[in-house]
């Protein structure tokens, strides 16, 4: 019998969505990063300015607790748009890489940085683009933000609004919810007073060559009851998939979330009267389908892995080594992940709206 | 706000997996529930007994805190097996429904039960099989357990072991980890002392016509570094998708999980020496790829929605009503969800092994 | 580095469709054959009688030129239907196998029948269900016909009509197109006079322990311009995929088909005036999208591989052998493939209507 | 008849392949055309030169019977390659559009060209990029050729060889098969004598402002028995899908093809002895799986739709008009489609090898 050759390869994992579908490409220090968006509604006006607005929320250098890498992150729209409107064919959005600083990574070329995907990527592929995390770089998420901006536009026309914000960081929890405050503080926290304290703590941690994690909350309003595809493509299951595909996230919970473990059914069940739900412990999704209640979920973000402190690790030859990851780091990545979380939520929702629409005809 | 068209439909959401792929079918009180398993390795001995063993762990009536519905849940293997071995063609596994008790549901025919998917399903499809939750019934998960038993067998041949157990229930947390204890107490808890207390609390709650939630933990050993598909099909993202597609789950966390929010990078990063990782805060997955460390995740299970207490709800005509969900309920569903969590983890892993294998040739 | 174990397996290939999606299962002599239909519009009345009507057109024993295998091919609907209507959840349709005659295949257990998939299946899977071709049996197509009957019903509500018929068989070509004649002659030919001659030729061939091929034509009316998904899922490309997935087919052509090779552009181009196309050389599809013109394609069907004549072959040990495939054969399979071609066309069209509908929302 | 909703959209149809997967983008006169190739084996040396070689076979201006559009078709590799080798992450290959001549299309802005996809695209999307056929342009196939070059490289390492050539054009059929001759005549015909005659006929047709079709044959050697995925993803069904997704193709046949209609089973069945198949009427595929015999198929190519002769058509307002498609046309597109056919065959094969490899582990 025939025997297959034994070289290594990998199956595609760079696409997301069933109908409103994205495929991203690109490494931190390759020629470009970007996305092909397929399944776009034709006839929709699209300008690069409205995409750039979202990218600017994710780009580096927004405050002193984030990395100063000087990428302009300018978007280029290369196909799928004619006379300012979508044609229904794939939209290529591309960001050329400019701020190459590969020399900065020479010292880690032969070592696996703790907390980074260096080791697992190497074990998987047998090769490793060591320049700035290669494909595992957070820079890949700019492609998601670009595509998400298009999804957001379609959702807004349906009355759907998606906002995320830092709920907790540096051990400080927001005590109020002020949506106006979010874009006005460097943490993108929903409580301006808490934001001040977070900044204080994280600045201190940064001075100590360390980093901190946090929790991001996302709220989605305007989704009518009935969105989501049982049984495997439940709306919450797909959101969880989308969110945990973002680097640095380590968990997600909906509505009452982990607190439900200690609750009773009589307490957790969201009762209704003729007008409203009387609570929202389910977080707006039951049986994988939207209930019409606000969709609420929280995501935990781990502390940034890149720190300048000395850590123990292994080199390519398997020998124990000490490593210091010198370079440009984010002391807390939450504010830059906020727009990525929103983008992923938008992509899931728009895809499910289109899947739902397939019920017609 | 967007309103759904009057005649509604749905896109396929009943399949899971890319290569090792399942499609489930069936309602709680239809003719049967079951699964088609496609992508099976040929030449593997499969007996219905080894599948039945897993189904028996999920079936009703195992203890007095679980529903006494008298389904024998006998598996039938109808295709894809020849002379006791898999042929590589689809395996149909079917469980015929026996214990019809539709009369028990007459009283809820016109009302939406709080915490159940009655309302969201009706809003989505415009029709509703009100007999025992229809497609949204937990009974659908028996199909997953059957397919998972086959995945488990393939994984065991690779040295991969998947175990789940109740970590917390009734407000009681396990203090020890004794794998031998798990199948010996009705909670499937990993600490026999804690299990006693859980049982006490939940029995009392049951007497009060109420229910309670809990937390299930899953540990996977034997996965070599390198499994998982960046960037969207990260191993943790796919596990999250799989797990949150199980009814009653409301959140998932990996490794240190939500505790990472308050940790520092120097604390959370799993350092290595030449032999081992020195900690496992990442839960065995970094950058979406297994590190070789034990894979650990926790799932929160909400309290069972079916309770006999009076609750407020709405009827099909939109009028406020009182409802009591009389019938056969699980006071705590954790012990019956444990095998479902294991099954879903097995399905994700086997699929990723096969995707990884596509790198050959 | 980790090295993967080396046992053999296979990736899923038993599903068809993106939104209106089928997964078939079952072997000729296993427990059952059938299909799970996912993505069904909810609220549609479905009776087993209307599905049975189509199955009866494919079943064996309809005339003396087809196999007398006595399968009643009775359909069972096991899920996805409540109170006579679809619920939008997966529909399991199953046909239990009755007329086991495995003894009839004992003589071919050790030999590869020429023209059959015995050899290629064995080489692929390493195991082989030798009872009546196993999974490669034409019996699998009854599952497609059952699902196609549901698609047909949805299409009829849109005014779409799909008919296929034998255009050529036994070297005789139909000279007229009489749709009324099709179901009235054993060949399902569109010309009753030609049908007589075909029957004569094929009966004679049958007496000589041989078989013959033919050509089936399919015409689809009522499809508005605009159906089909460029660039890879062109309507003609998907129809070709669907049709060539039916055993015994060896080619397909649209409109003028192979005759286009010798035509000029001025001759082949379908000109239009304000009302109509002036010809239909394209067969109703240009650029992969329907034009509104009648969709026309032809499929070549090879002569049935099972013949009683002595042929040379190889046995499992690689030794040259003589073989006579004694048993119940179709002297010309065209009339039984006609409903399968129709079913596959219906499945492609309904799926594309639903994909097209995803443009809404 | 069903009429499409006024604001139309589309589901994703711009990807091909399950594991070795491509997504193409770009219009004839937009910013760029290109492809994202996902699922690439890591560690494989890739140079842009080896891709350019294939693109140069498809590019315009190779002879006086093909269009002189002056696109250099220079490939840029933007991601997925590090230090000259593939990393296993997506490869973006892009060709920037240079030779804009949109003025040339002003005269057809308001009219639907016969034989072109102008009308069907407009009916589908409601908008139309009228510059040089937009997304329906043959220029999109350069992206396929680029990706196919990578697939070809992987296949060559397995000993698989794919060649296509013009078998018939201008009514002239090749009488000999001389593989050396193919790249040496402007028709890419396999018979140099026939090529001379074809050129003569087509030159004359060109002078008459007309075009001609032809037949391309493809032969694949070196595929071991066992490749292909029953039942819907049969190797021939997937090849048919791939090939008919190429514009201008109107039919495909395998092995004896349409001639099988008039053959007997005893004649068509490919008998075997202990060493070989004694014939190849099946074209190397039975039951959707390769037999080890040479894979042979033929594709009919319609005459180029763009001709300068006066034709009747309809304008955007539905009024009958006369049209002359002045510009740069291919009098016979066969020689430029030959590398596209090869590329599509390579993409299908490599994908199926990787799907087959998923059986390991």
Tab-separated table of C-alpha atoms in Angstrom, chain B residues 136-339:
chain	number	residue	atom	x	y	z
B	136	UNK	CA	-32.825	22.464	23.123
B	137	UNK	CA	-33.153	19.500	25.467
B	138	UNK	CA	-30.070	18.231	27.251
B	139	UNK	CA	-30.950	14.919	25.668
B	140	UNK	CA	-29.208	16.128	22.494
B	141	UNK	CA	-25.909	15.896	24.361
B	142	UNK	CA	-26.175	12.105	24.527
B	143	UNK	CA	-25.325	12.156	20.809
B	144	UNK	CA	-22.189	14.118	21.632
B	145	UNK	CA	-21.224	11.675	24.357
B	146	UNK	CA	-21.568	8.778	21.908
B	147	UNK	CA	-19.312	10.453	19.333
B	148	UNK	CA	-16.954	11.565	22.081
B	149	UNK	CA	-16.512	7.954	23.158
B	150	UNK	CA	-15.068	7.167	19.742
B	151	UNK	CA	-12.782	10.214	19.875
B	152	UNK	CA	-11.674	9.194	23.349
B	153	UNK	CA	-10.657	5.796	22.072
B	154	UNK	CA	-8.488	7.312	19.361
B	155	UNK	CA	-6.940	9.716	21.864
B	156	UNK	CA	-6.123	6.986	24.327
B	157	UNK	CA	-4.053	5.293	21.637
B	158	UNK	CA	-1.979	8.491	21.536
B	159	UNK	CA	-1.560	8.561	25.288
B	160	UNK	CA	-3.976	11.443	25.760
B	161	UNK	CA	-6.234	11.326	28.804
B	162	UNK	CA	-9.202	13.614	29.418
B	163	UNK	CA	-10.927	13.808	32.792
B	164	UNK	CA	-13.504	16.218	34.108
B	165	UNK	CA	-15.148	16.459	37.507
B	166	UNK	CA	-17.239	18.729	39.648
B	167	UNK	CA	-14.922	21.237	41.308
B	168	UNK	CA	-17.578	23.255	43.103
B	169	UNK	CA	-21.316	22.799	43.693
B	170	UNK	CA	-23.822	24.023	46.204
B	171	UNK	CA	-21.269	26.634	47.263
B	172	UNK	CA	-18.794	23.924	48.348
B	173	UNK	CA	-15.342	23.788	46.753
B	174	UNK	CA	-13.240	20.641	46.476
B	175	UNK	CA	-10.131	20.869	48.660
B	176	UNK	CA	-8.359	17.782	47.378
B	177	UNK	CA	-7.935	16.135	44.004
B	178	UNK	CA	-8.598	12.431	44.154
B	179	UNK	CA	-9.240	11.062	40.661
B	180	UNK	CA	-10.347	7.724	42.077
B	181	UNK	CA	-13.170	9.395	43.975
B	182	UNK	CA	-14.834	10.998	40.980
B	183	UNK	CA	-16.977	8.130	39.731
B	184	UNK	CA	-17.775	7.024	43.276
B	185	UNK	CA	-19.897	9.939	44.404
B	186	UNK	CA	-23.141	11.177	42.843
B	187	UNK	CA	-21.684	14.654	42.237
B	188	UNK	CA	-18.648	13.373	40.332
B	189	UNK	CA	-16.624	15.607	42.627
B	190	UNK	CA	-12.859	15.121	42.955
B	191	UNK	CA	-12.949	15.406	46.750
B	192	UNK	CA	-15.073	12.774	48.541
B	193	UNK	CA	-15.433	14.879	51.681
B	194	UNK	CA	-16.600	17.911	49.780
B	195	UNK	CA	-18.913	15.638	47.808
B	196	UNK	CA	-20.745	14.688	50.978
B	197	UNK	CA	-21.337	18.302	51.855
B	198	UNK	CA	-22.434	19.173	48.334
B	199	UNK	CA	-24.975	16.382	48.440
B	200	UNK	CA	-26.322	17.618	51.723
B	201	UNK	CA	-26.746	21.184	50.492
B	202	UNK	CA	-28.260	20.220	47.142
B	203	UNK	CA	-30.689	17.750	48.721
B	204	UNK	CA	-31.938	20.535	50.915
B	205	UNK	CA	-32.235	22.878	47.930
B	206	UNK	CA	-34.145	20.194	46.093
B	207	UNK	CA	-36.588	19.894	48.941
B	208	UNK	CA	-37.113	23.606	48.606
B	209	UNK	CA	-38.116	23.055	44.961
B	210	UNK	CA	-35.017	24.842	43.797
B	211	UNK	CA	-31.726	24.003	42.062
B	212	UNK	CA	-28.034	24.943	42.199
B	213	UNK	CA	-25.101	25.504	39.836
B	214	UNK	CA	-21.444	24.638	40.048
B	215	UNK	CA	-18.047	24.568	38.419
B	216	UNK	CA	-16.584	21.704	36.407
B	217	UNK	CA	-12.859	21.389	35.880
B	218	UNK	CA	-11.230	19.451	33.053
B	219	UNK	CA	-7.644	18.220	32.880
B	220	UNK	CA	-6.000	16.854	29.767
B	221	UNK	CA	-2.653	15.115	29.908
B	222	UNK	CA	-0.484	13.637	27.203
B	223	UNK	CA	-0.865	16.289	24.512
B	224	UNK	CA	2.530	16.994	23.000
B	225	UNK	CA	3.496	20.617	22.312
B	226	UNK	CA	2.307	21.878	18.920
B	227	UNK	CA	-1.427	21.157	18.721
B	228	UNK	CA	-3.827	23.944	17.661
B	229	UNK	CA	-4.378	26.123	14.604
B	230	UNK	CA	-3.617	29.835	14.694
B	231	UNK	CA	-5.034	32.311	14.430
B	232	UNK	CA	-8.795	31.776	14.638
B	233	UNK	CA	-8.846	28.092	15.440
B	234	UNK	CA	-6.627	28.310	18.471
B	235	UNK	CA	-6.946	25.248	20.646
B	236	UNK	CA	-8.417	27.231	23.543
B	237	UNK	CA	-10.802	29.131	21.248
B	238	UNK	CA	-12.099	25.872	19.821
B	239	UNK	CA	-12.444	24.300	23.252
B	240	UNK	CA	-14.362	27.389	24.401
B	241	UNK	CA	-16.631	27.091	21.359
B	242	UNK	CA	-17.217	23.403	22.044
B	243	UNK	CA	-17.875	23.823	25.746
B	244	UNK	CA	-20.148	26.855	25.505
B	245	UNK	CA	-22.191	24.983	22.894
B	246	UNK	CA	-23.312	22.770	25.786
B	247	UNK	CA	-26.504	24.082	27.356
B	248	UNK	CA	-26.280	25.461	30.932
B	249	UNK	CA	-22.653	26.578	30.639
B	250	UNK	CA	-22.065	30.309	31.075
B	251	UNK	CA	-18.317	30.772	31.084
B	252	UNK	CA	-14.916	29.163	30.707
B	253	UNK	CA	-11.392	29.980	31.908
B	254	UNK	CA	-7.989	28.441	31.208
B	255	UNK	CA	-5.158	27.983	33.699
B	256	UNK	CA	-5.140	30.846	36.176
B	257	UNK	CA	-8.210	32.150	34.351
B	258	UNK	CA	-9.974	35.206	35.750
B	259	UNK	CA	-7.393	35.416	38.517
B	260	UNK	CA	-4.920	36.552	35.836
B	261	UNK	CA	-6.652	39.939	35.881
B	262	UNK	CA	-4.859	40.859	39.068
B	263	UNK	CA	-1.557	39.133	38.377
B	264	UNK	CA	1.689	40.618	37.152
B	265	UNK	CA	3.529	39.384	34.080
B	266	UNK	CA	6.438	38.202	36.203
B	267	UNK	CA	3.979	36.109	38.190
B	268	UNK	CA	1.766	34.811	35.347
B	269	UNK	CA	4.456	33.935	32.792
B	270	UNK	CA	5.267	30.238	32.989
B	271	UNK	CA	9.047	30.123	33.115
B	272	UNK	CA	10.918	27.040	31.911
B	273	UNK	CA	14.153	25.325	32.602
B	274	UNK	CA	15.756	22.699	30.431
B	275	UNK	CA	13.351	20.061	31.705
B	276	UNK	CA	10.003	21.573	32.652
B	277	UNK	CA	7.678	24.474	32.892
B	278	UNK	CA	7.941	25.915	36.395
B	279	UNK	CA	4.222	26.763	36.641
B	280	UNK	CA	1.050	26.402	34.591
B	281	UNK	CA	-0.825	29.678	34.661
B	282	UNK	CA	-1.433	29.453	30.931
B	283	UNK	CA	-3.324	26.178	31.360
B	284	UNK	CA	-1.199	24.377	28.795
B	285	UNK	CA	-1.972	26.554	25.783
B	286	UNK	CA	-0.079	29.633	24.556
B	287	UNK	CA	-0.772	31.425	21.287
B	288	UNK	CA	-3.537	28.899	20.738
B	289	UNK	CA	-1.079	25.992	20.603
B	290	UNK	CA	-0.449	23.337	23.227
B	291	UNK	CA	2.779	23.795	25.192
B	292	UNK	CA	3.070	20.252	26.473
B	293	UNK	CA	1.974	21.356	29.930
B	294	UNK	CA	-1.271	19.877	31.324
B	295	UNK	CA	-4.301	21.498	29.691
B	296	UNK	CA	-6.608	22.801	32.410
B	297	UNK	CA	-9.885	24.662	32.105
B	298	UNK	CA	-12.925	25.356	34.277
B	299	UNK	CA	-16.542	25.770	33.208
B	300	UNK	CA	-19.340	27.413	35.142
B	301	UNK	CA	-22.678	25.586	35.071
B	302	UNK	CA	-25.782	27.568	35.875
B	303	UNK	CA	-28.428	26.188	38.264
B	304	UNK	CA	-30.976	24.031	36.440
B	305	UNK	CA	-33.700	26.216	34.973
B	306	UNK	CA	-36.512	23.744	35.663
B	307	UNK	CA	-37.755	24.383	39.198
B	308	UNK	CA	-41.145	23.759	40.736
B	309	UNK	CA	-41.326	27.133	42.429
B	310	UNK	CA	-43.711	29.728	41.156
B	311	UNK	CA	-42.083	32.175	38.724
B	312	UNK	CA	-43.329	35.018	36.587
B	313	UNK	CA	-43.344	34.672	32.829
B	314	UNK	CA	-45.162	35.534	29.643
B	315	UNK	CA	-47.476	33.334	27.570
B	316	UNK	CA	-47.651	32.971	23.779
B	317	UNK	CA	-50.079	35.860	23.680
B	318	UNK	CA	-47.655	38.148	25.530
B	319	UNK	CA	-49.623	38.189	28.788
B	320	UNK	CA	-47.869	38.014	32.188
B	321	UNK	CA	-48.460	34.615	33.848
B	322	UNK	CA	-47.298	32.539	36.779
B	323	UNK	CA	-45.639	29.216	36.020
B	324	UNK	CA	-44.538	26.151	37.981
B	325	UNK	CA	-42.406	23.690	36.034
B	326	UNK	CA	-43.643	20.472	37.554
B	327	UNK	CA	-41.906	17.301	36.454
B	328	UNK	CA	-38.646	15.419	36.667
B	329	UNK	CA	-35.719	17.752	37.248
B	330	UNK	CA	-32.053	17.700	38.085
B	331	UNK	CA	-31.378	19.629	41.293
B	332	UNK	CA	-27.758	20.029	40.126
B	333	UNK	CA	-26.818	19.082	36.591
B	334	UNK	CA	-23.039	19.069	37.121
B	335	UNK	CA	-22.497	15.318	37.465
B	336	UNK	CA	-24.396	14.649	34.211
B	337	UNK	CA	-22.565	17.412	32.349
B	338	UNK	CA	-19.144	16.048	33.339
B	339	UNK	CA	-19.173	13.347	30.610
